[in-house]
């Protein structure tokens, strides 16, 4: 009989999971329905993992929720083996074990009954007795069964120390069956190896394990974590004073002087053990800079290989180039300005050339002319961009095949390495890389190493846009070094001059506040200003645009519109806007599904964006897709991206979020028919000229800025894209560089994320 709601004594409850109402992949907090002998009850608590049909023995208390009624608040739990035919079948059907679906689960349980788990554990070859199970499938089932057992024990261990389920899965994938031993011996290793587990989480585990606050391991971990975080902010290194100050803030010890001294001592130790690299910069005289080795070797490798490439002689038939150029200009439909002609000739006669310039100056047409000239010279040309969307745009503009850089460099998911490098360079005679401003120091290193010394390289990008999401400012550094030939196109073509988007982009890039047409129901311009006095009012304006204005102007509000925000949080950040727009464009249906993941609700038909690089499934940070399916039994969301299909298990849902609104940084390399850009002083910390310039130029047909005039002026006045700590420009200017790429261990792009 169910206890009374006001009883607060710890009680024990046993049953099997009938359904999972809600679970947080990050924290493990779960609401589920438990089938006991007598009835179905609601349980709430933090769980390492739950599967349908899973049998549990719970201890906790009964409480009455003001909204949801009677619930069993779980304090502790342990897993019990399923002990009924129904629970066994439900457990095997849950998707916990690969190779077993609902039909197969029924046949297995029908054959072995209550001995099913014993068969899986100690006599798994007997599964051959079940119709439809071949020997090859038995191996899959056995592997999954062992993995599931190991994962569960590791999750239980990590949950004790506050690590949620999604992170626990990453820990298991990284460490395997040694996970518990590794974490117990050095919990700070988690901060180094697992994306999403920071220093504070590892520090909490260390405290529970009895590691002292002044331990050397803690200080070393804090130093390394500070540099990793700096890398995520775009820096390749930190000056000593900055590194010490940030590490001290992280450690938060009361005796600042003693703490600073110990930090400096441990920095010396980390340099001695080659976990840090130290270097003095000409840009920052007298100041030592500290690198994580991966960042140091990437910079060194780029500079070394690029200088070798630039020094390699190139034989050119100048008469052929000039004759072809003249004939092309006379016969082609694509007119070229004088500076564009110079760019074509320069690219044809130099090993490496950078082509830069703002919107509407003809970078794409110039690139196409260069490619046609190279092909006329009998050369094999390869075209690539950092992202799939940018590669497709390059292909459309040049009318030739283009790929992502990862595909061009033959990234191997199994090993985590690029298969193309200086020992096995790209076969193409000429390589074109577009949207190069998006390329971080690691991807640039992989590319440069893979370019043969007998090949030519054309780098195309807008240096005034935001730098890469990853570390470095490679395009800017290459240009500032003055070691690589650069052509900057400046002439805005007549057809582009009719676009207010392009004209305003150039104006704000010069620091001018453009006169943007005020929004009306009959706009004459492709760039409009909708004034709004507050973030709350801005949300209302966006709602009006989505439901009324955009459709009236002939655009599809779901497919054509992208909202681009400065920030994720806040009253008018991406989170708040996504919730509002989802309710407008994809509201809940009576017969539809809805699942909760952290603070987000996912529905079939939702637009989503990938939040991190997943090399195993070839879906990259910033890729946009649509949720097409949901397998409730296995708790798997199926997402269709432009080029491929990806299935996300529940523990992987934190890899994506709603994408009706995304940040301007996530939109790099992409174009959308219509963009809506909220500009409010609430987001002033992220407003800058490079951000606004990049964001404005994402619109192909219509850009609508919604917000406060002072926020627009603030963005334009802040021309400070925060200067990143890099030394690539200096390295290129040095007379001699000792080649280091041959011994560089950082060929694996995965290493860059740590």
XYZ file of C-alpha atoms in Angstrom:
754
model
C 0.000 0.000 0.000
C 1.300 3.485 -0.884
C 2.485 5.483 2.149
C 0.929 8.741 3.157
C 2.340 11.889 1.604
C 3.437 13.452 4.873
C 5.665 10.587 5.957
C 9.300 11.766 5.873
C 11.009 8.577 7.034
C 13.414 7.008 4.549
C 11.645 4.160 2.790
C 12.551 1.579 0.185
C 10.750 1.127 -3.114
C 11.320 -1.517 -5.778
C 10.096 -1.665 -9.351
C 10.953 -1.230 -13.028
C 11.020 1.909 -15.189
C 7.822 2.191 -17.204
C 8.544 5.576 -18.816
C 10.927 8.528 -18.568
C 9.101 11.851 -18.337
C 12.123 14.155 -18.188
C 15.861 13.855 -17.791
C 18.747 16.295 -17.799
C 21.700 14.954 -19.746
C 23.956 17.392 -17.922
C 22.955 16.857 -14.289
C 21.174 13.522 -14.436
C 18.025 14.925 -12.767
C 15.174 12.681 -13.893
C 11.416 12.357 -13.538
C 10.200 8.841 -14.334
C 7.284 6.475 -13.811
C 8.072 3.325 -11.823
C 5.997 0.163 -12.030
C 5.868 -1.434 -8.579
C 4.059 -4.628 -7.693
C 0.900 -2.693 -6.810
C 0.861 0.430 -8.995
C 2.699 2.991 -11.100
C 4.275 5.865 -9.142
C 6.296 8.964 -10.006
C 9.944 9.086 -8.935
C 12.314 12.075 -9.057
C 16.030 12.298 -8.381
C 19.505 12.289 -9.903
C 20.365 9.155 -11.845
C 23.503 8.149 -13.704
C 21.369 6.515 -16.395
C 17.955 4.970 -16.794
C 16.501 2.660 -19.412
C 12.964 1.492 -19.961
C 12.377 -1.776 -18.109
C 15.353 -1.230 -15.822
C 14.762 -2.703 -12.346
C 15.700 -0.524 -9.369
C 15.704 -0.617 -5.591
C 15.224 2.965 -4.375
C 15.488 4.618 -0.997
C 13.931 8.014 -0.338
C 10.859 9.836 0.921
C 7.357 10.591 -0.288
C 6.573 14.238 -0.935
C 3.678 16.165 -2.425
C 4.578 18.561 -5.246
C 2.311 21.626 -5.409
C 1.682 21.061 -9.120
C 2.440 17.418 -9.883
C 1.159 15.722 -6.744
C 2.644 12.759 -4.920
C 6.232 11.854 -5.837
C 8.933 9.602 -4.459
C 12.080 11.678 -3.896
C 15.017 9.323 -4.479
C 18.011 9.726 -2.174
C 19.928 6.584 -3.164
C 19.363 3.684 -5.499
C 20.877 0.506 -6.776
C 20.145 -1.562 -9.821
C 18.342 -4.863 -9.488
C 18.186 -7.483 -12.176
C 14.866 -7.560 -14.040
C 12.922 -10.388 -12.420
C 9.800 -10.740 -14.548
C 9.258 -11.689 -18.163
C 7.727 -8.278 -18.846
C 10.585 -6.316 -17.253
C 13.197 -8.433 -19.063
C 11.537 -7.801 -22.392
C 11.165 -4.081 -21.691
C 14.812 -3.830 -20.633
C 16.148 -5.570 -23.747
C 13.791 -3.517 -25.958
C 15.004 -0.208 -24.496
C 17.894 0.177 -26.922
C 20.465 -0.208 -24.145
C 22.051 -3.121 -26.008
C 22.936 -2.634 -29.671
C 21.633 -5.304 -31.991
C 18.488 -6.028 -29.975
C 15.229 -4.393 -30.985
C 11.749 -4.986 -29.625
C 10.983 -7.998 -31.844
C 14.358 -9.572 -31.126
C 13.951 -8.943 -27.396
C 10.656 -10.816 -27.371
C 12.164 -13.824 -29.167
C 15.131 -13.921 -26.756
C 12.925 -13.770 -23.660
C 10.502 -16.296 -25.134
C 13.429 -18.686 -25.595
C 15.309 -18.208 -22.311
C 12.747 -16.728 -19.923
C 14.084 -15.620 -16.540
C 17.511 -17.047 -17.414
C 17.992 -14.435 -20.168
C 20.498 -12.239 -18.284
C 22.459 -15.292 -17.149
C 22.756 -16.331 -20.798
C 24.010 -12.862 -21.767
C 26.517 -12.853 -18.943
C 28.043 -16.327 -19.108
C 26.785 -18.301 -22.108
C 26.104 -15.719 -24.810
C 26.845 -18.108 -27.684
C 23.497 -19.759 -26.950
C 21.816 -16.740 -28.603
C 22.377 -18.654 -31.837
C 19.346 -20.666 -30.737
C 17.137 -17.615 -31.334
C 15.744 -17.160 -34.813
C 17.330 -14.216 -36.622
C 20.558 -14.065 -34.597
C 23.677 -14.950 -36.590
C 27.151 -15.389 -35.140
C 28.158 -11.913 -36.376
C 25.275 -10.334 -34.459
C 26.234 -12.197 -31.271
C 29.591 -10.387 -31.317
C 27.816 -7.013 -31.575
C 25.430 -7.881 -28.740
C 28.256 -9.131 -26.532
C 30.327 -5.991 -27.081
C 27.351 -3.757 -26.311
C 26.404 -5.794 -23.231
C 29.906 -5.447 -21.757
C 30.059 -1.746 -22.638
C 26.659 -1.131 -21.089
C 27.749 -2.800 -17.835
C 31.005 -0.854 -17.697
C 29.352 2.435 -18.585
C 26.743 1.981 -15.885
C 29.281 1.318 -13.130
C 31.331 4.321 -14.227
C 28.243 6.515 -14.334
C 27.293 5.427 -10.840
C 30.800 6.288 -9.626
C 30.884 9.710 -11.312
C 27.369 10.587 -10.182
C 28.615 10.298 -6.622
C 30.890 13.244 -7.395
C 28.310 15.330 -9.256
C 29.235 14.461 -12.851
C 26.124 14.179 -15.022
C 25.248 11.438 -17.445
C 26.284 13.058 -20.728
C 29.720 13.866 -19.349
C 30.024 10.380 -17.861
C 29.555 8.905 -21.329
C 32.431 11.063 -22.595
C 34.593 9.889 -19.682
C 33.904 6.264 -20.554
C 34.631 6.822 -24.249
C 37.963 8.440 -23.372
C 39.205 6.126 -20.616
C 37.251 2.917 -21.140
C 37.300 0.412 -18.304
C 40.156 2.321 -16.621
C 37.934 5.361 -16.016
C 37.338 4.837 -12.300
C 41.028 4.200 -11.587
C 42.181 7.249 -13.592
C 39.662 9.613 -12.011
C 40.409 8.324 -8.505
C 44.159 8.813 -8.910
C 44.010 12.228 -10.602
C 40.578 13.846 -10.974
C 42.208 16.899 -12.575
C 42.826 14.754 -15.643
C 39.120 15.200 -16.392
C 39.586 18.931 -16.907
C 42.407 18.228 -19.350
C 40.739 15.492 -21.369
C 36.957 15.904 -21.274
C 35.323 18.821 -23.064
C 32.644 20.247 -20.777
C 34.244 19.175 -17.487
C 36.128 22.189 -16.260
C 38.537 22.822 -13.461
C 35.815 23.496 -10.897
C 34.125 20.124 -11.466
C 37.427 18.294 -11.228
C 38.338 20.366 -8.179
C 35.111 19.324 -6.471
C 35.931 15.655 -6.986
C 39.462 16.236 -5.739
C 38.130 17.830 -2.552
C 35.900 14.828 -1.878
C 38.866 12.529 -2.487
C 40.880 14.432 0.116
C 43.312 16.294 -2.158
C 44.549 19.425 -0.373
C 43.805 22.938 -1.728
C 47.525 23.784 -1.884
C 48.560 20.572 -3.613
C 50.975 20.860 -6.520
C 48.628 18.822 -8.721
C 45.845 21.339 -8.136
C 48.058 24.297 -9.027
C 49.364 22.622 -12.175
C 45.875 21.735 -13.285
C 44.701 25.309 -12.713
C 47.555 26.692 -14.834
C 46.863 24.308 -17.701
C 43.120 24.919 -17.457
C 43.685 28.677 -17.642
C 45.635 28.253 -20.877
C 43.021 25.928 -22.340
C 40.313 28.475 -21.567
C 42.459 31.177 -23.160
C 42.639 28.989 -26.273
C 38.858 28.805 -26.366
C 38.849 32.606 -26.235
C 41.096 32.665 -29.299
C 44.547 33.094 -27.722
C 47.521 30.922 -28.650
C 49.453 31.880 -25.496
C 49.252 34.121 -22.438
C 51.842 36.552 -21.085
C 53.207 35.476 -17.701
C 51.490 38.221 -15.708
C 48.127 37.419 -17.304
C 48.571 33.690 -16.775
C 49.445 34.163 -13.095
C 46.571 36.585 -12.484
C 43.930 34.388 -14.142
C 45.195 31.253 -12.412
C 45.107 32.990 -9.046
C 41.486 33.996 -9.602
C 40.673 30.412 -10.473
C 42.324 28.991 -7.355
C 40.745 31.617 -5.075
C 43.123 31.068 -2.152
C 43.162 33.681 0.648
C 46.932 34.322 0.701
C 47.437 35.968 -2.687
C 51.202 36.560 -2.375
C 51.977 32.982 -1.371
C 49.606 31.716 -4.033
C 51.306 33.790 -6.732
C 54.711 32.465 -5.738
C 53.502 28.869 -5.888
C 51.873 29.453 -9.271
C 55.164 30.788 -10.627
C 57.005 27.791 -9.189
C 54.607 25.385 -10.854
C 54.893 27.249 -14.171
C 58.650 26.635 -14.016
C 57.966 22.961 -13.283
C 55.556 22.640 -16.227
C 58.109 24.199 -18.567
C 60.784 21.795 -17.295
C 58.491 18.820 -17.921
C 57.589 20.199 -21.391
C 53.924 20.598 -20.529
C 54.355 24.303 -21.291
C 56.513 26.149 -23.817
C 57.877 29.598 -23.000
C 58.938 32.257 -25.493
C 59.767 35.951 -25.519
C 57.909 38.123 -27.990
C 59.197 41.077 -29.993
C 55.643 42.381 -30.004
C 55.636 42.329 -26.198
C 59.299 43.157 -25.330
C 60.550 41.736 -22.063
C 57.386 39.697 -21.571
C 57.415 35.935 -21.526
C 54.573 34.101 -23.218
C 53.466 30.610 -22.201
C 52.007 28.126 -24.675
C 50.419 24.750 -24.420
C 52.640 22.646 -26.728
C 49.896 22.027 -29.322
C 49.458 25.763 -29.901
C 53.207 26.426 -30.041
C 53.951 23.687 -32.546
C 50.997 24.701 -34.707
C 52.298 28.260 -35.012
C 55.855 27.105 -35.632
C 54.758 24.575 -38.226
C 52.657 27.085 -40.185
C 55.512 29.605 -40.299
C 58.155 27.045 -41.220
C 56.211 25.312 -43.968
C 54.841 28.548 -45.403
C 58.306 30.100 -45.662
C 59.597 26.996 -47.436
C 56.662 27.208 -49.832
C 57.249 30.905 -50.510
C 60.944 30.312 -51.213
C 60.317 27.525 -53.741
C 60.936 28.772 -57.320
C 57.967 28.782 -59.697
C 58.365 28.552 -63.470
C 55.703 30.574 -65.280
C 55.043 31.274 -68.948
C 54.294 34.972 -68.496
C 53.438 35.417 -72.189
C 50.727 32.737 -71.913
C 49.312 34.341 -68.756
C 49.124 37.802 -70.323
C 47.627 36.502 -73.570
C 45.016 34.429 -71.745
C 44.151 37.394 -69.518
C 43.557 39.610 -72.527
C 41.401 37.010 -74.280
C 39.435 36.313 -71.117
C 38.601 39.971 -70.586
C 37.453 40.272 -74.199
C 35.276 37.155 -74.297
C 34.048 36.460 -70.758
C 30.706 37.598 -69.403
C 32.479 38.267 -66.101
C 34.041 41.710 -66.345
C 37.172 42.304 -64.274
C 38.434 45.581 -62.843
C 42.104 46.518 -63.060
C 42.752 45.380 -59.489
C 40.993 42.091 -60.170
C 43.182 41.524 -63.232
C 46.246 42.174 -61.100
C 44.954 39.636 -58.593
C 44.520 36.978 -61.292
C 48.017 37.523 -62.657
C 49.551 37.556 -59.178
C 47.842 34.299 -58.212
C 49.084 32.664 -61.416
C 52.697 33.731 -60.874
C 53.193 33.259 -57.105
C 53.308 30.218 -54.844
C 50.995 31.723 -52.234
C 48.610 34.669 -52.594
C 46.016 36.153 -50.255
C 42.898 37.661 -51.836
C 40.889 39.804 -49.423
C 38.239 42.516 -49.500
C 34.741 43.320 -48.326
C 31.355 42.375 -49.799
C 30.531 43.347 -53.366
C 34.142 43.788 -54.508
C 34.193 40.639 -56.615
C 36.296 38.166 -54.643
C 34.215 35.289 -55.985
C 34.427 36.358 -59.640
C 38.158 36.930 -59.251
C 38.561 33.491 -57.723
C 36.661 31.927 -60.608
C 38.910 33.692 -63.135
C 42.024 32.462 -61.316
C 40.707 28.900 -61.366
C 39.957 29.109 -65.097
C 43.449 30.434 -65.795
C 45.062 27.654 -63.784
C 42.990 25.086 -65.658
C 44.001 26.662 -68.982
C 47.608 26.201 -67.865
C 46.882 22.488 -67.515
C 46.893 22.459 -63.720
C 44.713 20.376 -61.426
C 42.764 22.593 -59.009
C 41.166 21.721 -55.652
C 38.667 24.012 -53.909
C 37.741 23.912 -50.234
C 36.240 25.885 -47.340
C 36.200 25.329 -43.569
C 32.481 24.412 -43.429
C 30.008 22.530 -45.578
C 27.820 25.580 -46.151
C 30.800 27.675 -47.239
C 32.001 24.868 -49.525
C 28.612 24.710 -51.230
C 28.668 28.459 -51.796
C 32.162 28.205 -53.295
C 30.994 25.409 -55.581
C 27.997 27.452 -56.763
C 30.105 30.546 -57.438
C 32.903 28.738 -59.304
C 30.667 26.081 -60.917
C 33.136 23.447 -59.785
C 33.268 20.851 -57.041
C 34.368 22.099 -53.633
C 34.738 20.261 -50.339
C 35.307 20.960 -46.680
C 38.906 21.204 -45.542
C 38.448 18.104 -43.413
C 37.369 16.113 -46.439
C 40.111 17.572 -48.626
C 42.730 16.658 -46.026
C 41.160 13.210 -45.590
C 40.397 13.338 -41.905
C 40.276 9.813 -40.496
C 37.622 9.416 -37.807
C 39.158 6.275 -36.376
C 42.656 7.604 -35.734
C 41.781 11.268 -35.303
C 44.462 12.221 -37.831
C 44.517 13.954 -41.194
C 45.814 11.534 -43.807
C 47.263 14.347 -45.898
C 50.388 16.105 -44.610
C 53.936 16.928 -45.758
C 54.726 13.213 -46.150
C 51.623 12.646 -48.288
C 50.702 16.056 -49.705
C 47.631 16.964 -51.715
C 47.827 15.898 -55.348
C 46.385 19.147 -56.708
C 48.711 21.592 -58.428
C 46.699 24.531 -57.101
C 44.538 24.804 -53.975
C 41.898 27.460 -53.301
C 40.650 27.943 -49.710
C 37.704 30.300 -49.282
C 36.381 31.880 -46.044
C 39.871 31.586 -44.588
C 39.063 34.001 -41.751
C 37.194 31.070 -40.163
C 40.316 28.877 -40.094
C 41.967 28.500 -36.699
C 45.647 27.822 -36.088
C 45.210 24.030 -35.991
C 43.244 23.671 -39.203
C 45.538 26.156 -40.936
C 48.519 24.090 -39.803
C 46.977 20.907 -41.183
C 46.304 22.640 -44.505
C 49.721 24.270 -44.949
C 51.518 21.013 -44.141
C 49.499 19.208 -46.816
C 50.360 21.671 -49.611
C 53.178 20.304 -51.729
C 56.191 22.590 -52.187
C 55.522 22.290 -55.921
C 51.896 23.480 -55.581
C 50.273 26.917 -55.420
C 47.884 28.171 -52.761
C 45.203 30.863 -53.018
C 43.810 32.052 -49.681
C 40.518 33.958 -49.936
C 38.810 35.720 -47.042
C 37.586 38.968 -45.564
C 40.111 40.036 -42.933
C 37.630 42.532 -41.453
C 35.238 39.777 -40.414
C 35.326 38.088 -37.043
C 38.331 35.818 -36.554
C 37.976 32.073 -36.184
C 35.975 30.556 -33.348
C 39.085 28.527 -32.521
C 42.465 29.852 -31.463
C 44.518 32.236 -33.560
C 43.926 35.002 -36.087
C 45.694 33.326 -38.976
C 44.436 35.436 -41.886
C 45.199 38.676 -40.048
C 48.651 37.427 -38.999
C 49.573 36.330 -42.522
C 48.643 39.747 -43.893
C 50.365 41.689 -41.109
C 53.583 39.727 -41.543
C 54.012 41.272 -45.013
C 55.696 38.040 -46.081
C 52.813 36.743 -48.227
C 51.663 38.550 -51.410
C 48.295 40.207 -50.723
C 45.708 41.714 -53.054
C 42.951 43.705 -51.340
C 40.002 44.419 -53.614
C 38.371 47.761 -52.833
C 36.182 48.666 -55.802
C 32.512 47.954 -55.097
C 30.827 46.876 -58.320
C 27.928 48.884 -59.707
C 25.384 46.105 -59.190
C 26.589 45.721 -55.600
C 26.259 49.471 -55.014
C 22.492 49.114 -55.308
C 22.504 46.946 -52.189
C 22.138 48.892 -48.969
C 23.473 45.850 -47.102
C 26.800 46.115 -48.920
C 26.991 49.915 -48.813
C 26.171 50.023 -45.087
C 28.682 47.241 -44.371
C 31.483 49.230 -45.980
C 30.373 52.405 -44.186
C 30.334 50.862 -40.717
C 33.665 49.190 -41.455
C 35.037 52.705 -41.935
C 33.571 53.678 -38.576
C 30.629 55.602 -40.040
C 27.064 55.263 -38.751
C 25.035 54.451 -41.876
C 21.656 56.026 -42.558
C 19.512 52.900 -42.532
C 15.999 53.093 -43.950
C 13.409 53.048 -41.196
C 11.187 49.985 -41.283
C 7.869 50.275 -43.120
C 5.340 47.913 -44.630
C 6.549 48.852 -48.129
C 10.352 48.894 -47.849
C 12.491 50.228 -50.701
C 15.790 49.013 -49.285
C 17.291 45.579 -48.533
C 18.524 46.848 -45.149
C 15.992 48.173 -42.624
C 16.030 49.629 -39.130
C 13.211 48.843 -36.693
C 13.615 50.979 -33.550
C 12.859 49.324 -30.228
C 13.223 50.819 -26.765
C 13.814 47.630 -24.703
C 14.642 43.933 -25.064
C 11.073 43.032 -24.090
C 9.714 45.282 -26.828
C 12.328 43.855 -29.188
C 10.898 40.376 -28.643
C 7.465 41.710 -29.605
C 8.931 43.286 -32.748
C 10.535 39.993 -33.746
C 7.230 38.195 -33.210
C 5.525 40.701 -35.508
C 8.200 40.278 -38.155
C 7.938 36.482 -38.060
C 4.151 36.225 -38.104
C 3.156 39.190 -40.277
C 5.860 41.147 -42.070
C 8.146 38.425 -43.410
C 5.323 36.378 -44.992
C 3.798 39.543 -46.476
C 7.120 40.354 -48.157
C 7.059 36.962 -49.856
C 9.516 35.076 -47.664
C 8.970 31.807 -45.795
C 9.394 32.573 -42.086
C 10.625 29.047 -41.293
C 13.022 28.414 -44.190
C 14.274 31.879 -45.134
C 14.789 33.738 -41.857
C 17.745 33.522 -39.490
C 17.899 35.597 -36.295
C 21.471 36.512 -35.335
C 22.196 37.620 -31.763
C 25.272 38.936 -29.968
C 24.796 36.636 -26.969
C 23.211 33.377 -25.847
C 21.853 34.523 -22.490
C 19.780 37.530 -21.522
C 16.303 38.861 -22.222
C 17.006 38.974 -25.945
C 19.688 36.304 -26.312
C 19.387 33.204 -28.448
C 17.817 31.122 -25.652
C 14.968 33.554 -25.043
C 14.314 34.172 -28.734
C 14.428 30.469 -29.620
C 11.702 29.695 -27.097
C 9.477 32.441 -28.525
C 10.040 31.639 -32.202
C 9.696 27.886 -31.658
C 6.224 28.529 -30.215
C 5.364 30.551 -33.332
C 6.828 28.364 -36.072
C 6.659 24.890 -34.551
C 4.084 24.900 -31.751
C 3.221 21.699 -29.847
C 0.716 19.474 -31.609
C -1.952 17.360 -29.930
C -0.605 14.217 -31.592
C 3.012 15.347 -31.706
C 5.933 14.684 -29.397
C 8.005 16.939 -27.190
C 11.094 16.058 -25.168
C 12.929 18.135 -22.611
C 16.704 18.509 -22.682
C 18.022 20.847 -20.000
C 16.194 24.138 -20.586
C 15.249 23.256 -24.169
C 12.244 21.501 -25.636
C 12.740 19.590 -28.865
C 9.940 18.767 -31.293
C 9.843 17.067 -34.667
C 10.329 19.804 -37.238
C 12.560 21.994 -35.061
C 15.572 23.749 -36.540
C 18.728 22.849 -34.605
C 22.430 23.662 -34.685
C 25.399 21.465 -33.803
C 27.401 22.986 -30.925
C 30.680 21.100 -31.193
C 32.749 19.248 -33.758
C 31.791 15.579 -33.920
C 34.435 14.064 -36.161
C 33.113 10.525 -35.734
C 29.850 11.451 -37.466
C 31.249 14.263 -39.621
C 28.941 16.932 -38.237
C 30.741 20.147 -37.434
C 30.214 23.023 -35.037
C 27.689 25.433 -36.575
C 25.966 23.028 -38.978
C 22.192 23.510 -39.201
C 19.625 20.721 -39.432
C 16.006 19.716 -38.874
C 14.714 17.165 -36.352
C 12.916 14.633 -38.525
C 12.245 11.665 -36.217
C 12.088 10.604 -32.590
C 12.362 6.983 -31.479
C 10.629 7.114 -28.084
C 11.610 3.583 -27.174
C 15.326 4.129 -27.761
C 15.153 7.873 -26.981
C 16.928 8.842 -30.191
C 16.441 12.054 -32.148
C 17.081 11.861 -35.896
C 18.387 15.067 -37.471
C 18.705 15.755 -41.186
C 21.603 18.069 -41.982
C 22.153 19.357 -45.488
C 24.554 16.571 -46.418
C 23.944 13.759 -43.939
C 21.706 12.142 -41.364
C 22.704 11.980 -37.681
C 21.057 10.140 -34.799
C 21.472 11.517 -31.275
C 21.040 9.359 -28.202
C 19.628 11.105 -25.138
C 23.088 11.523 -23.625
C 24.113 13.397 -26.782
C 21.263 15.902 -26.922
C 23.464 18.538 -25.317
C 25.499 18.600 -28.553
C 22.750 20.617 -30.219
C 20.304 23.402 -29.497
C 17.458 25.213 -31.240
C 18.560 27.306 -34.198
C 15.753 29.746 -34.950
C 18.206 32.186 -33.387
C 21.979 31.684 -33.312
C 24.937 33.881 -32.458
C 26.696 35.911 -35.118
C 29.836 33.838 -34.530
C 27.972 30.634 -35.424
C 26.828 32.214 -38.704
C 30.335 32.718 -40.100
C 30.671 31.367 -43.604
C 26.892 31.178 -44.091
C 24.331 33.275 -45.945
C 20.585 33.466 -45.402
C 17.840 35.081 -47.503
C 16.667 37.179 -44.528
C 18.395 38.023 -41.250
C 17.028 39.744 -38.157
C 19.663 41.274 -35.878
C 18.716 42.452 -32.363
C 20.898 45.345 -31.125
C 20.424 46.354 -27.492
C 22.659 47.888 -24.839
C 22.018 44.827 -22.684
C 24.456 43.010 -24.993
C 27.034 45.775 -25.132
C 29.874 43.520 -23.944
C 29.647 41.566 -27.218
C 28.917 44.438 -29.584
C 31.790 45.380 -31.849
C 32.396 46.600 -35.372
C 33.748 43.229 -36.626
C 30.737 41.461 -35.102
C 28.191 43.818 -36.709
C 30.057 43.816 -40.035
C 30.162 40.012 -40.116
C 26.545 39.668 -39.028
C 25.148 42.251 -41.454
C 26.841 40.607 -44.431
C 25.187 37.240 -43.720
C 21.977 38.521 -45.389
C 21.518 37.836 -49.106
C 18.231 39.655 -49.753
C 17.032 41.442 -46.627
C 18.582 42.466 -43.310
C 16.439 43.919 -40.507
C 18.141 45.491 -37.499
C 15.915 45.721 -34.426
C 16.977 47.727 -31.410
C 18.296 50.879 -29.800
C 20.185 53.536 -31.803
C 22.796 53.831 -29.052
C 23.527 50.109 -29.367
C 24.155 50.529 -33.100
C 26.538 53.427 -32.410
C 28.209 51.439 -29.632
C 28.865 48.497 -31.949
C 30.379 50.700 -34.641
C 32.587 52.598 -32.186
C 34.011 49.388 -30.718
C 36.476 48.469 -33.443
C 38.318 46.387 -30.885
C 37.971 42.825 -31.928
C 39.852 41.824 -28.772
C 43.473 41.426 -29.754
C 44.458 37.800 -29.598
C 47.791 36.680 -28.223
C 49.520 35.147 -31.232
C 53.094 35.210 -32.574
C 52.550 33.805 -36.057
C 53.210 37.151 -37.729
C 56.504 37.482 -35.858
C 57.548 33.940 -36.741
C 57.003 34.623 -40.438
C 59.196 37.730 -40.204
C 62.087 35.891 -38.585
C 64.977 35.277 -40.956
C 65.553 31.661 -39.987
C 63.164 29.130 -38.604
C 64.234 25.631 -37.684
C 61.768 23.215 -39.304
C 59.688 21.565 -36.604
C 56.770 20.113 -38.500
C 58.530 16.818 -39.127
C 58.632 16.141 -35.396
C 55.398 17.888 -34.554
C 53.081 15.477 -32.756
C 50.014 17.635 -33.359
C 48.829 16.190 -36.646
C 45.660 15.090 -34.888
C 43.066 17.833 -35.084
C 41.388 16.370 -32.014
C 44.378 17.340 -29.890
C 43.609 20.989 -30.486
C 40.447 20.788 -28.410
C 42.295 20.016 -25.233
